[in-house]
Short mmCIF file of C-alpha atoms in Angstrom, two decimals:
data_model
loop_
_atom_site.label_atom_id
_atom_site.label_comp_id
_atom_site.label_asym_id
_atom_site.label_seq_id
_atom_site.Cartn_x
_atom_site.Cartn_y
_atom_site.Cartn_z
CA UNK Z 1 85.37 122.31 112.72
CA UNK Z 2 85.56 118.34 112.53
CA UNK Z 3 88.68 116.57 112.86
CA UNK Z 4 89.52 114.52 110.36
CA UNK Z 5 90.11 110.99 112.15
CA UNK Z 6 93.66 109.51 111.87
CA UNK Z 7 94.38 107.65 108.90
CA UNK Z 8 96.75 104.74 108.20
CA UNK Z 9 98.43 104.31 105.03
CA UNK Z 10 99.99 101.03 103.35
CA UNK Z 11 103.16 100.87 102.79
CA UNK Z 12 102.63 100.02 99.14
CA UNK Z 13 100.66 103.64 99.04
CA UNK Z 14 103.41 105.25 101.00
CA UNK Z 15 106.22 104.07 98.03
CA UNK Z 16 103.75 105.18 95.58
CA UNK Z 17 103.71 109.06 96.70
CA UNK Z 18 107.37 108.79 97.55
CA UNK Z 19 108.63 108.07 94.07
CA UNK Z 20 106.24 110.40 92.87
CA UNK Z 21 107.74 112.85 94.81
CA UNK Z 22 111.05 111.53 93.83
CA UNK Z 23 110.36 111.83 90.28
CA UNK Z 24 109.32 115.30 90.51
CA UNK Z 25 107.04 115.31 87.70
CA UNK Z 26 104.52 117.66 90.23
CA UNK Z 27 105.19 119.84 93.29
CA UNK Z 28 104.54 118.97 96.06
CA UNK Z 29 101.23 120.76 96.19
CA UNK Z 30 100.06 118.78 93.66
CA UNK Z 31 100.91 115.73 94.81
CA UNK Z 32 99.42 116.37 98.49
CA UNK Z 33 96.01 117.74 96.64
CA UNK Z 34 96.17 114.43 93.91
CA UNK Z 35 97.08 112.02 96.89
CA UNK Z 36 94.83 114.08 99.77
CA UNK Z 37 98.02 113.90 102.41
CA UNK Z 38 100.25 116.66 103.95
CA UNK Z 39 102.75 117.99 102.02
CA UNK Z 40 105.23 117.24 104.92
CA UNK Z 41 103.64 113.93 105.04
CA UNK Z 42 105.13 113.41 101.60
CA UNK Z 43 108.52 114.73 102.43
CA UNK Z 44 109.04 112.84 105.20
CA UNK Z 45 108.38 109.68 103.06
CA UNK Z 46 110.76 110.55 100.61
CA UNK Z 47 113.16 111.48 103.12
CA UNK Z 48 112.55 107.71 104.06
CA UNK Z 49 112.29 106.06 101.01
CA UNK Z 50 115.87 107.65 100.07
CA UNK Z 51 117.55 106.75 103.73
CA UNK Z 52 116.46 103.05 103.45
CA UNK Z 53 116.69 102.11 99.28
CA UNK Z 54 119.83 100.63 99.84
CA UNK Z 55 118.28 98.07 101.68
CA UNK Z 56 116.23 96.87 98.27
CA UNK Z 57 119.50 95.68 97.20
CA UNK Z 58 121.12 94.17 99.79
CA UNK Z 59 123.00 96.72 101.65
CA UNK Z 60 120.87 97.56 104.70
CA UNK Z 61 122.48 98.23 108.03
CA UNK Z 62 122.53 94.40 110.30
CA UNK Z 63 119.72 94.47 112.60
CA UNK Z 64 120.54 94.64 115.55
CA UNK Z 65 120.10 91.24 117.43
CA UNK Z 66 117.88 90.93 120.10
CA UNK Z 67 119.35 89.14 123.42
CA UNK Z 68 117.59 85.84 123.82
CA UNK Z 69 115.20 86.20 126.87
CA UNK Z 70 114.58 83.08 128.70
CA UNK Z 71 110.69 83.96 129.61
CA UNK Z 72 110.97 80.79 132.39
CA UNK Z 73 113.75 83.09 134.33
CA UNK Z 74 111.77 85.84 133.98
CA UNK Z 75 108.55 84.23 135.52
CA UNK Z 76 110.55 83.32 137.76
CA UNK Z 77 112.44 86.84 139.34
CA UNK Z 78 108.58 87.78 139.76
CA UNK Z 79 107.25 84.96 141.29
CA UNK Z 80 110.45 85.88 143.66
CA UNK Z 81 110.00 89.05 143.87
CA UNK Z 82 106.33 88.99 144.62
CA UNK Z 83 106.42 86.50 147.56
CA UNK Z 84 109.35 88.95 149.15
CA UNK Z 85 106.75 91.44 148.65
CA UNK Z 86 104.00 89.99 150.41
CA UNK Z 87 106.38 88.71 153.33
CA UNK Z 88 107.56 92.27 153.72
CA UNK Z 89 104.19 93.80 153.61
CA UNK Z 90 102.57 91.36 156.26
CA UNK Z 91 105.63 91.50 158.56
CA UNK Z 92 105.71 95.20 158.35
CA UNK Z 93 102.19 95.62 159.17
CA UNK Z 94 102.27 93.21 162.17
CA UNK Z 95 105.35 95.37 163.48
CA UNK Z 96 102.77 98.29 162.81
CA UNK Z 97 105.52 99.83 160.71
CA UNK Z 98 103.05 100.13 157.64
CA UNK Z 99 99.58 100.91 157.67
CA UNK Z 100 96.98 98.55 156.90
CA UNK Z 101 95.02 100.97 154.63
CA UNK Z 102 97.20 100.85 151.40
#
C-alpha cells in the first residue's frame, strides 16, 4: 500500500471545513469524503477555529513578548567560550590529561 505523501493545507481552506463543520449542515463523514481530509482532521480545526474566534474581534489573549536579544552579546559569549575551549583542549593535551585522538 502507498502512502499518501503529507499534505499542507491553507489556512483559508482550513476556515472553510471548519465552519462547515460548525454549521453542521453534513456529518462529519461527509464533510471528510466532500473535503478528502480526516474526520479528526476536521475536528481538531473546529476545535481551533472555536478556541481562537475571539481573536477576529479583538479579544485575543496579549502575545507574549519576546525578550530583546542583543545578537552582538551573543556572538560574543561564543567567541568567549570557544577560545576557553581551545585553550583548555591544547593545555590539557600537552599535560597528556586528554587524548589527542578526539
Amino acid at each position: 500500500m502507498a502512502r499518501r505523501p503529507r499534505r499542507n493545507h491553507s489556512a483559508a481552506f482550513k476556515a472553510k471545513v471548519a465552519l462547515a463543520a460548525i454549521k453542521g449542515d453534513k456529518t462529519l463523514t461527509e464533510l471528510a469524503e466532500q473535503f478528502d481530509v480526516h474526520p479528526n482532521q476536521i475536528t481538531q480545526w473546529k476545535v481551533q477555529l472555536l478556541e481562537n474566534a475571539a481573536g477576529v474581534f479583538g479579544e485575543a489573549k496579549a502575545a507574549p513578548a519576546e525578550a530583546a536579544v542583543d545578537v552582538k552579546a551573543l556572538h560574543a559569549k561564543i567567541g568567549q567560550l570557544t577560545l576557553e575551549n581551545d585553550f583548555l583542549e591544547s593545555a590539557l593535551t600537552k599535560a597528556g590529561l586528554l587524548s589527542a585522538k578526539r
